[in-house]
XYZ file of C-alpha atoms in Angstrom:
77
model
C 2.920 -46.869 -51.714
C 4.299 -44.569 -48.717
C 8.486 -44.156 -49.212
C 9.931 -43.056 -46.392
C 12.694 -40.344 -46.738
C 15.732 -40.446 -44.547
C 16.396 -36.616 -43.245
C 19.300 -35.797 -43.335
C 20.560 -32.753 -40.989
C 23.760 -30.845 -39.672
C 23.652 -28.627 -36.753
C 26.325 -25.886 -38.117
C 25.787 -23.937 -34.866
C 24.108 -24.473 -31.490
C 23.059 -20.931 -30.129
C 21.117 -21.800 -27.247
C 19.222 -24.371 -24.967
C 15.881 -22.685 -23.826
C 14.914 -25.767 -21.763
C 15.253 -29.085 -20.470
C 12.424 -31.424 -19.541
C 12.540 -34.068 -16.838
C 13.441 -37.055 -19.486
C 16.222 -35.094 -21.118
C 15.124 -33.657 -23.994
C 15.793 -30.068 -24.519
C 14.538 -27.365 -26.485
C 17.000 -25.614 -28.630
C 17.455 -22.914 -30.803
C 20.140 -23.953 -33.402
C 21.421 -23.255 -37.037
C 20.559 -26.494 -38.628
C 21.055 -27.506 -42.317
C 18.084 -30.520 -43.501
C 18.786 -32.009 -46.598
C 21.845 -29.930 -47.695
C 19.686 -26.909 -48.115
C 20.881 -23.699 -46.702
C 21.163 -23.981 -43.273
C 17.940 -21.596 -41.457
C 17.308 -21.073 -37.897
C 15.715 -24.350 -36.162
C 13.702 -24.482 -32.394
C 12.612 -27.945 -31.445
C 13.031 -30.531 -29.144
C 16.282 -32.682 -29.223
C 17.076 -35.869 -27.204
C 20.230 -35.763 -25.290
C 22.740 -37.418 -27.923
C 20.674 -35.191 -30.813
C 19.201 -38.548 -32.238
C 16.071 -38.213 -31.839
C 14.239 -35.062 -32.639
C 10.461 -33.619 -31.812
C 8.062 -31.512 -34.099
C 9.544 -28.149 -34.586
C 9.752 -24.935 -36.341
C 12.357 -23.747 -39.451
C 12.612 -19.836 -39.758
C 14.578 -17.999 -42.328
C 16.725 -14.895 -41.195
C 13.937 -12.679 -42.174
C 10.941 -14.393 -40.284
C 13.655 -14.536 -37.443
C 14.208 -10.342 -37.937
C 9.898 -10.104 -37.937
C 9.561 -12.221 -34.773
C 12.719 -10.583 -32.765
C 10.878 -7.266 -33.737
C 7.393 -8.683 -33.159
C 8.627 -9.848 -29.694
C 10.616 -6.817 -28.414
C 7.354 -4.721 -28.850
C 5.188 -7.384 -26.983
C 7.770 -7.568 -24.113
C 8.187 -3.813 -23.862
C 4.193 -2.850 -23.687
């Protein structure tokens, strides 16, 4: 028997919109607490009123530190 699990979720801090698509929805980069864990750094897609959400990704501060490295050597070769 399948139970289906309310998430719950708090956006402590928005830090930035990285697009928006023709229907509304935008892809953000936010702070984002699920299920009263400690909040970790969140990119998915939102709906406008932050209702609905898309599949996304959940990155601790030290993935975050690997990828900001990882990226500032791809964009400077």
């Amino acid at each position: 028997m399948k139970v289906d699990k309310e998430i719950k979720f708090d956006i402590v801090e928005k830090i930035a919109i990285l697009s928006t698509d023709s229907k509304g929805w935008s892809k953000e980069l936010n702070l984002v607490s699920w299920n009263d864990a400690e909040p970790k750094f969140d990119i998915r897609s939102w709906s406008e009123d932050h209702s609905r959400m898309g599949k996304g990704i959940t990155l601790s501060e030290e993935e975050v530190s690997v990828l900001l490295e990882v990226l500032k050597t791809k964009l400077e070769s």
